[in-house]
């Protein structure tokens, strides 16, 4: 059972240390054919954070956060269907897409992602923001909102539990596996990254997720691989992400944290997605979480849509309609100012 992207044991021998590909890789050309406004990067201590923007930067900002092992292309089908009166900023998390891998000795945790999000806000000089997050990105949106309740005004969570948590009786074992896996990766000898043809890379990506269709796989593949001069491709995501996030909190402490959220919150559930599984296996825990959400959030609404886990990418129309209605029903100060 996976409440969120929690630590699981991995087969180290199947993972490959990412080898820097510079002179022998071609430049990423972006996805302007789907309405991309601009690509961006900004420096951080471990390298660069990369992303894309859509719309007029004078409009109120909405930050879009992707799921585990995905990249910011995951919103390419959704954003064109959302109101044009906002400025959409999508980012690749550290070690995902075109963002730099963490330096050796640094490890992927929720706080590292929070730092990347805060630096993103600082880079764009954002003081008030709304967020849309899918899967792990939805958990991160609520987690960040709890830390910075004065900054985040609205949150859309797409098909995830909403909080990072782990069952109490598996906590120690999970953390021990995470430590072991990362130590083994640290000590592993660097190896040449395995190269794939385009079709092989697509098949590998689609084979790893039953929620994706052919077209959605192609969209994610654009940022999750680099094309080499020989025409082959390598995957860009850092293999250390396969160790998952080291969740150190039980449901009780996770819910205590999100009591700080002061945003209007919309949960969008896919009827054939992650939340459906959580509701079936952990009905009591899920019900308890909803009680906390309804009690402490400024407002809370949950809707169920037909679709798979990546419904915002694979079947985005209804998702866009729900998000648009939610933003219209819950305007914030920046919305009003942008219309003056």
Tab-separated table of C-alpha atoms in Angstrom:
chain	number	residue	atom	x	y	z
A	1	UNK	CA	0.000	0.000	0.000
A	2	UNK	CA	1.310	3.425	-0.971
A	3	UNK	CA	-0.256	6.382	0.835
A	4	UNK	CA	2.155	8.590	-1.025
A	5	UNK	CA	5.511	8.127	-2.705
A	6	UNK	CA	7.084	6.463	0.324
A	7	UNK	CA	10.433	4.674	0.532
A	8	UNK	CA	10.517	1.169	-0.949
A	9	UNK	CA	13.289	-1.340	-1.475
A	10	UNK	CA	14.994	-1.183	-4.859
A	11	UNK	CA	17.257	-3.443	-6.868
A	12	UNK	CA	20.463	-1.397	-6.986
A	13	UNK	CA	21.968	-3.526	-9.741
A	14	UNK	CA	19.233	-2.355	-12.139
A	15	UNK	CA	19.963	1.311	-11.591
A	16	UNK	CA	22.622	3.315	-13.382
A	17	UNK	CA	24.496	6.321	-12.133
A	18	UNK	CA	23.645	9.245	-14.393
A	19	UNK	CA	26.673	10.208	-16.468
A	20	UNK	CA	26.837	13.832	-17.580
A	21	UNK	CA	25.979	14.175	-21.265
A	22	UNK	CA	27.018	17.545	-22.649
A	23	UNK	CA	29.001	17.591	-25.866
A	24	UNK	CA	27.298	14.453	-27.169
A	25	UNK	CA	23.691	15.545	-26.576
A	26	UNK	CA	21.412	17.679	-28.705
A	27	UNK	CA	19.598	20.746	-27.396
A	28	UNK	CA	16.073	20.346	-26.110
A	29	UNK	CA	13.777	22.326	-28.413
A	30	UNK	CA	10.734	22.652	-26.173
A	31	UNK	CA	7.052	22.185	-26.896
A	32	UNK	CA	6.012	25.441	-28.534
A	33	UNK	CA	3.620	23.627	-30.859
A	34	UNK	CA	1.312	23.185	-27.847
A	35	UNK	CA	1.292	26.858	-26.911
A	36	UNK	CA	4.436	27.137	-24.790
A	37	UNK	CA	5.216	30.734	-23.879
A	38	UNK	CA	8.771	30.458	-22.621
A	39	UNK	CA	11.331	28.066	-21.191
A	40	UNK	CA	13.296	29.193	-18.156
A	41	UNK	CA	16.109	28.101	-15.891
A	42	UNK	CA	17.488	29.703	-12.754
A	43	UNK	CA	20.564	28.834	-10.703
A	44	UNK	CA	20.544	26.977	-7.383
A	45	UNK	CA	23.422	25.676	-5.299
A	46	UNK	CA	23.299	22.241	-6.949
A	47	UNK	CA	22.867	23.467	-10.548
A	48	UNK	CA	19.726	24.679	-12.320
A	49	UNK	CA	15.968	24.428	-11.913
A	50	UNK	CA	14.175	24.290	-15.271
A	51	UNK	CA	10.593	24.904	-16.253
A	52	UNK	CA	8.110	26.572	-18.585
A	53	UNK	CA	5.697	29.486	-18.388
A	54	UNK	CA	2.380	30.069	-20.116
A	55	UNK	CA	0.585	33.401	-20.509
A	56	UNK	CA	1.210	37.009	-19.503
A	57	UNK	CA	3.538	37.450	-16.521
A	58	UNK	CA	1.448	40.446	-15.414
A	59	UNK	CA	-1.417	38.075	-14.555
A	60	UNK	CA	-1.836	36.347	-11.159
A	61	UNK	CA	0.538	33.351	-10.934
A	62	UNK	CA	-0.357	29.690	-10.632
A	63	UNK	CA	2.443	27.222	-9.861
A	64	UNK	CA	1.986	23.714	-11.278
A	65	UNK	CA	3.767	20.796	-9.562
A	66	UNK	CA	4.193	17.419	-11.277
A	67	UNK	CA	4.165	13.902	-9.864
A	68	UNK	CA	6.945	11.517	-8.905
A	69	UNK	CA	9.263	10.675	-11.848
A	70	UNK	CA	7.178	12.853	-14.202
A	71	UNK	CA	8.125	16.347	-15.383
A	72	UNK	CA	6.440	19.670	-16.055
A	73	UNK	CA	5.196	18.537	-19.483
A	74	UNK	CA	2.490	16.727	-17.535
A	75	UNK	CA	0.458	19.968	-17.647
A	76	UNK	CA	0.772	20.555	-21.403
A	77	UNK	CA	-2.753	19.337	-22.143
A	78	UNK	CA	-4.412	20.950	-19.123
A	79	UNK	CA	-3.078	24.513	-19.129
A	80	UNK	CA	-4.368	25.485	-22.610
A	81	UNK	CA	-7.882	24.658	-21.333
A	82	UNK	CA	-7.597	26.859	-18.227
A	83	UNK	CA	-8.434	30.599	-18.021
A	84	UNK	CA	-6.041	32.839	-19.965
A	85	UNK	CA	-6.209	35.411	-17.170
A	86	UNK	CA	-3.473	33.655	-15.180
A	87	UNK	CA	0.290	33.227	-15.527
A	88	UNK	CA	1.109	29.517	-15.298
A	89	UNK	CA	4.553	28.457	-14.115
A	90	UNK	CA	5.537	24.803	-14.322
A	91	UNK	CA	8.790	23.429	-12.968
A	92	UNK	CA	10.802	20.214	-13.084
A	93	UNK	CA	11.572	19.064	-9.558
A	94	UNK	CA	15.271	18.521	-8.740
A	95	UNK	CA	16.463	15.356	-10.447
A	96	UNK	CA	13.487	15.330	-12.830
A	97	UNK	CA	13.053	16.517	-16.411
A	98	UNK	CA	15.636	19.143	-17.320
A	99	UNK	CA	16.436	20.255	-13.757
A	100	UNK	CA	19.863	19.387	-12.355
A	101	UNK	CA	20.476	16.311	-10.272
A	102	UNK	CA	21.386	16.932	-6.661
A	103	UNK	CA	25.073	16.906	-5.837
A	104	UNK	CA	26.578	13.760	-4.388
A	105	UNK	CA	25.886	13.661	-0.675
A	106	UNK	CA	22.535	15.441	-1.087
A	107	UNK	CA	19.350	13.380	-0.998
A	108	UNK	CA	15.840	13.785	-2.353
A	109	UNK	CA	13.432	14.754	0.397
A	110	UNK	CA	10.244	16.785	0.626
A	111	UNK	CA	12.198	19.678	2.154
A	112	UNK	CA	14.589	19.797	-0.823
A	113	UNK	CA	11.555	20.120	-3.081
A	114	UNK	CA	10.132	22.826	-0.792
A	115	UNK	CA	13.402	24.742	-1.117
A	116	UNK	CA	13.176	24.480	-4.918
A	117	UNK	CA	9.577	25.769	-4.840
A	118	UNK	CA	10.505	28.680	-2.556
A	119	UNK	CA	13.439	29.603	-4.804
A	120	UNK	CA	11.051	29.486	-7.766
A	121	UNK	CA	8.755	31.969	-6.024
A	122	UNK	CA	11.712	34.193	-5.183
A	123	UNK	CA	12.962	34.041	-8.785
A	124	UNK	CA	9.594	35.245	-10.100
A	125	UNK	CA	9.091	37.701	-7.188
A	126	UNK	CA	5.830	36.024	-6.168
A	127	UNK	CA	4.253	36.973	-2.851
A	128	UNK	CA	0.823	35.387	-3.343
A	129	UNK	CA	0.167	32.268	-5.378
A	130	UNK	CA	-2.233	29.469	-6.251
A	131	UNK	CA	-1.017	25.922	-6.848
A	132	UNK	CA	-2.053	22.920	-8.920
A	133	UNK	CA	-0.359	19.642	-8.038
A	134	UNK	CA	-0.674	16.122	-9.389
A	135	UNK	CA	0.159	13.052	-7.296
A	136	UNK	CA	3.393	13.811	-5.369
A	137	UNK	CA	3.039	17.392	-6.596
A	138	UNK	CA	-0.359	17.596	-4.912
A	139	UNK	CA	1.136	16.398	-1.649
A	140	UNK	CA	3.929	18.951	-2.063
A	141	UNK	CA	1.413	21.747	-2.725
A	142	UNK	CA	-0.375	21.083	0.572
A	143	UNK	CA	2.913	20.541	2.410
A	144	UNK	CA	4.286	23.854	1.132
A	145	UNK	CA	0.974	25.570	1.907
A	146	UNK	CA	1.221	24.411	5.508
A	147	UNK	CA	4.710	25.883	5.825
A	148	UNK	CA	3.778	29.136	4.056
A	149	UNK	CA	0.050	29.659	4.744
A	150	UNK	CA	0.282	33.402	4.021
A	151	UNK	CA	1.646	32.794	0.514
A	152	UNK	CA	-0.569	30.029	-0.877
A	153	UNK	CA	-4.199	31.063	-1.341
A	154	UNK	CA	-5.699	28.235	-3.425
A	155	UNK	CA	-4.653	24.637	-4.003
A	156	UNK	CA	-5.864	22.046	-6.491
A	157	UNK	CA	-4.807	18.503	-5.586
A	158	UNK	CA	-5.140	15.971	-8.406
A	159	UNK	CA	-5.557	12.312	-7.445
A	160	UNK	CA	-3.434	11.845	-4.363
A	161	UNK	CA	-3.908	11.397	-0.619
A	162	UNK	CA	-2.829	14.981	0.055
A	163	UNK	CA	-0.307	14.392	2.819
A	164	UNK	CA	3.015	12.617	3.165
A	165	UNK	CA	2.616	9.854	5.692
A	166	UNK	CA	3.523	6.276	6.463
A	167	UNK	CA	1.992	3.603	8.656
A	168	UNK	CA	3.529	3.530	12.122
A	169	UNK	CA	4.483	-0.139	12.046
A	170	UNK	CA	6.485	0.271	8.809
A	171	UNK	CA	8.232	3.547	9.644
A	172	UNK	CA	11.557	2.186	10.948
A	173	UNK	CA	11.853	-0.449	8.208
A	174	UNK	CA	11.130	2.117	5.509
A	175	UNK	CA	13.747	4.566	6.756
A	176	UNK	CA	16.333	1.787	7.110
A	177	UNK	CA	15.758	0.721	3.487
A	178	UNK	CA	16.056	4.333	2.320
A	179	UNK	CA	19.402	4.760	4.095
A	180	UNK	CA	20.738	1.447	2.745
A	181	UNK	CA	19.663	2.195	-0.827
A	182	UNK	CA	21.202	5.669	-0.858
A	183	UNK	CA	24.464	4.465	0.656
A	184	UNK	CA	24.704	1.797	-2.045
A	185	UNK	CA	24.049	4.383	-4.754
A	186	UNK	CA	26.683	6.688	-3.255
A	187	UNK	CA	29.243	3.873	-3.283
A	188	UNK	CA	28.380	2.537	-6.750
A	189	UNK	CA	30.869	2.986	-9.561
A	190	UNK	CA	29.658	5.397	-12.283
A	191	UNK	CA	28.428	3.585	-15.377
A	192	UNK	CA	27.568	4.658	-18.871
A	193	UNK	CA	23.890	5.463	-19.091
A	194	UNK	CA	21.924	2.912	-21.100
A	195	UNK	CA	20.850	4.216	-24.501
A	196	UNK	CA	17.491	3.559	-26.147
A	197	UNK	CA	15.866	4.167	-29.495
A	198	UNK	CA	12.873	6.498	-29.287
A	199	UNK	CA	10.421	3.585	-29.441
A	200	UNK	CA	12.354	1.666	-26.806
A	201	UNK	CA	12.354	4.680	-24.487
A	202	UNK	CA	8.629	5.217	-25.009
A	203	UNK	CA	7.891	1.563	-24.342
A	204	UNK	CA	9.924	1.719	-21.129
A	205	UNK	CA	8.065	4.830	-19.961
A	206	UNK	CA	4.619	3.449	-20.781
A	207	UNK	CA	5.496	0.086	-19.272
A	208	UNK	CA	6.275	1.758	-15.950
A	209	UNK	CA	2.798	3.333	-15.695
A	210	UNK	CA	-0.495	1.733	-16.651
A	211	UNK	CA	-2.157	5.161	-16.277
A	212	UNK	CA	-0.565	6.665	-19.396
A	213	UNK	CA	-1.658	6.498	-23.023
A	214	UNK	CA	0.572	6.646	-26.088
A	215	UNK	CA	0.172	10.409	-26.637
A	216	UNK	CA	0.653	11.298	-22.972
A	217	UNK	CA	3.749	9.114	-22.905
A	218	UNK	CA	5.205	11.012	-25.851
A	219	UNK	CA	4.589	14.332	-24.070
A	220	UNK	CA	6.404	13.251	-20.909
A	221	UNK	CA	9.188	11.638	-22.927
A	222	UNK	CA	10.214	15.010	-24.384
A	223	UNK	CA	11.628	16.161	-21.041
A	224	UNK	CA	12.391	12.820	-19.423
A	225	UNK	CA	14.959	11.889	-22.100
A	226	UNK	CA	17.820	13.528	-23.981
A	227	UNK	CA	18.580	12.731	-27.587
A	228	UNK	CA	22.221	12.011	-28.366
A	229	UNK	CA	24.090	12.745	-31.577
A	230	UNK	CA	23.769	9.086	-32.574
A	231	UNK	CA	19.978	9.371	-32.419
A	232	UNK	CA	19.654	7.263	-29.262
A	233	UNK	CA	18.158	8.575	-26.023
A	234	UNK	CA	19.024	8.463	-22.335
A	235	UNK	CA	16.656	9.113	-19.438
A	236	UNK	CA	17.341	12.350	-17.578
A	237	UNK	CA	15.836	11.645	-14.160
A	238	UNK	CA	18.225	10.920	-11.323
A	239	UNK	CA	18.117	7.257	-10.311
A	240	UNK	CA	18.317	8.326	-6.671
A	241	UNK	CA	14.660	9.345	-7.004
A	242	UNK	CA	13.819	5.648	-7.200
A	243	UNK	CA	14.586	5.374	-3.498
A	244	UNK	CA	11.512	7.582	-2.970
A	245	UNK	CA	11.112	10.236	-0.295
A	246	UNK	CA	12.073	9.279	3.281
A	247	UNK	CA	8.741	9.862	5.019
A	248	UNK	CA	9.311	10.270	8.750
A	249	UNK	CA	5.795	11.206	9.796
A	250	UNK	CA	2.777	9.145	10.726
A	251	UNK	CA	-0.737	10.201	9.792
A	252	UNK	CA	-1.190	11.969	13.121
A	253	UNK	CA	1.797	14.273	12.688
A	254	UNK	CA	1.134	14.772	8.969
A	255	UNK	CA	-2.398	15.957	9.651
A	256	UNK	CA	-1.136	18.189	12.457
A	257	UNK	CA	1.097	19.914	9.903
A	258	UNK	CA	-1.665	20.524	7.349
A	259	UNK	CA	-3.826	22.132	10.014
A	260	UNK	CA	-1.757	25.227	9.153
A	261	UNK	CA	-3.153	25.398	5.596
A	262	UNK	CA	-5.333	28.482	5.150
A	263	UNK	CA	-6.106	28.077	1.463
A	264	UNK	CA	-9.221	27.171	-0.481
A	265	UNK	CA	-8.604	23.564	-1.533
A	266	UNK	CA	-10.065	21.410	-4.301
A	267	UNK	CA	-9.404	17.665	-4.460
A	268	UNK	CA	-9.969	16.018	-7.847
A	269	UNK	CA	-10.254	12.253	-7.608
A	270	UNK	CA	-9.887	9.902	-10.578
A	271	UNK	CA	-12.361	7.039	-10.283
A	272	UNK	CA	-9.646	4.682	-11.535
A	273	UNK	CA	-6.740	6.319	-9.750
A	274	UNK	CA	-4.790	6.511	-6.491
A	275	UNK	CA	-7.429	7.983	-4.172
A	276	UNK	CA	-9.881	5.222	-5.038
A	277	UNK	CA	-7.367	2.667	-3.792
A	278	UNK	CA	-6.654	4.608	-0.599
A	279	UNK	CA	-10.369	4.896	0.194
A	280	UNK	CA	-10.802	1.152	-0.175
A	281	UNK	CA	-7.786	0.076	1.869
A	282	UNK	CA	-7.636	2.834	4.503
A	283	UNK	CA	-11.196	4.024	4.870
A	284	UNK	CA	-10.825	5.133	8.499
A	285	UNK	CA	-7.593	7.046	7.883
A	286	UNK	CA	-8.971	8.686	4.756
A	287	UNK	CA	-12.153	9.746	6.546
A	288	UNK	CA	-10.086	11.225	9.370
A	289	UNK	CA	-8.053	13.203	6.855
A	290	UNK	CA	-11.177	14.622	5.207
A	291	UNK	CA	-12.436	15.741	8.621
A	292	UNK	CA	-9.205	17.692	9.190
A	293	UNK	CA	-9.330	19.212	5.711
A	294	UNK	CA	-12.909	20.380	6.167
A	295	UNK	CA	-12.207	21.769	9.631
A	296	UNK	CA	-9.007	23.731	9.000
A	297	UNK	CA	-8.859	24.675	5.322
A	298	UNK	CA	-10.471	27.948	4.325
A	299	UNK	CA	-12.768	25.835	2.168
A	300	UNK	CA	-12.608	22.239	0.997
A	301	UNK	CA	-14.292	20.457	-1.892
A	302	UNK	CA	-13.773	17.037	-3.396
A	303	UNK	CA	-15.000	15.906	-6.810
A	304	UNK	CA	-14.807	12.549	-8.581
A	305	UNK	CA	-14.069	12.380	-12.308
A	306	UNK	CA	-13.921	9.495	-14.719
A	307	UNK	CA	-10.341	8.739	-15.635
A	308	UNK	CA	-6.981	7.324	-14.618
A	309	UNK	CA	-4.311	8.697	-12.315
A	310	UNK	CA	-3.029	11.106	-15.013
A	311	UNK	CA	-6.512	12.355	-15.885
A	312	UNK	CA	-5.196	15.956	-16.180
A	313	UNK	CA	-2.919	14.794	-19.013
A	314	UNK	CA	-4.875	11.952	-20.602
A	315	UNK	CA	-8.456	13.269	-20.310
A	316	UNK	CA	-8.051	16.939	-19.310
A	317	UNK	CA	-11.349	18.571	-20.334
A	318	UNK	CA	-13.418	17.821	-17.227
A	319	UNK	CA	-10.437	18.487	-14.979
A	320	UNK	CA	-10.022	21.917	-16.568
A	321	UNK	CA	-13.720	22.681	-16.105
A	322	UNK	CA	-13.592	21.835	-12.388
A	323	UNK	CA	-10.442	23.910	-11.840
A	324	UNK	CA	-11.855	26.882	-13.761
A	325	UNK	CA	-15.058	26.825	-11.708
A	326	UNK	CA	-13.054	26.538	-8.498
A	327	UNK	CA	-10.940	29.602	-9.330
A	328	UNK	CA	-14.056	31.567	-10.281
A	329	UNK	CA	-15.829	30.665	-7.046
A	330	UNK	CA	-12.776	31.489	-4.909
A	331	UNK	CA	-11.131	34.665	-6.241
A	332	UNK	CA	-8.156	36.064	-4.362
A	333	UNK	CA	-6.738	39.579	-4.044
A	334	UNK	CA	-4.444	39.266	-7.052
A	335	UNK	CA	-7.388	38.235	-9.250
A	336	UNK	CA	-9.206	41.441	-8.378
A	337	UNK	CA	-6.154	43.635	-8.907
A	338	UNK	CA	-5.460	42.145	-12.335
A	339	UNK	CA	-8.892	43.284	-13.545
A	340	UNK	CA	-8.512	46.913	-12.410
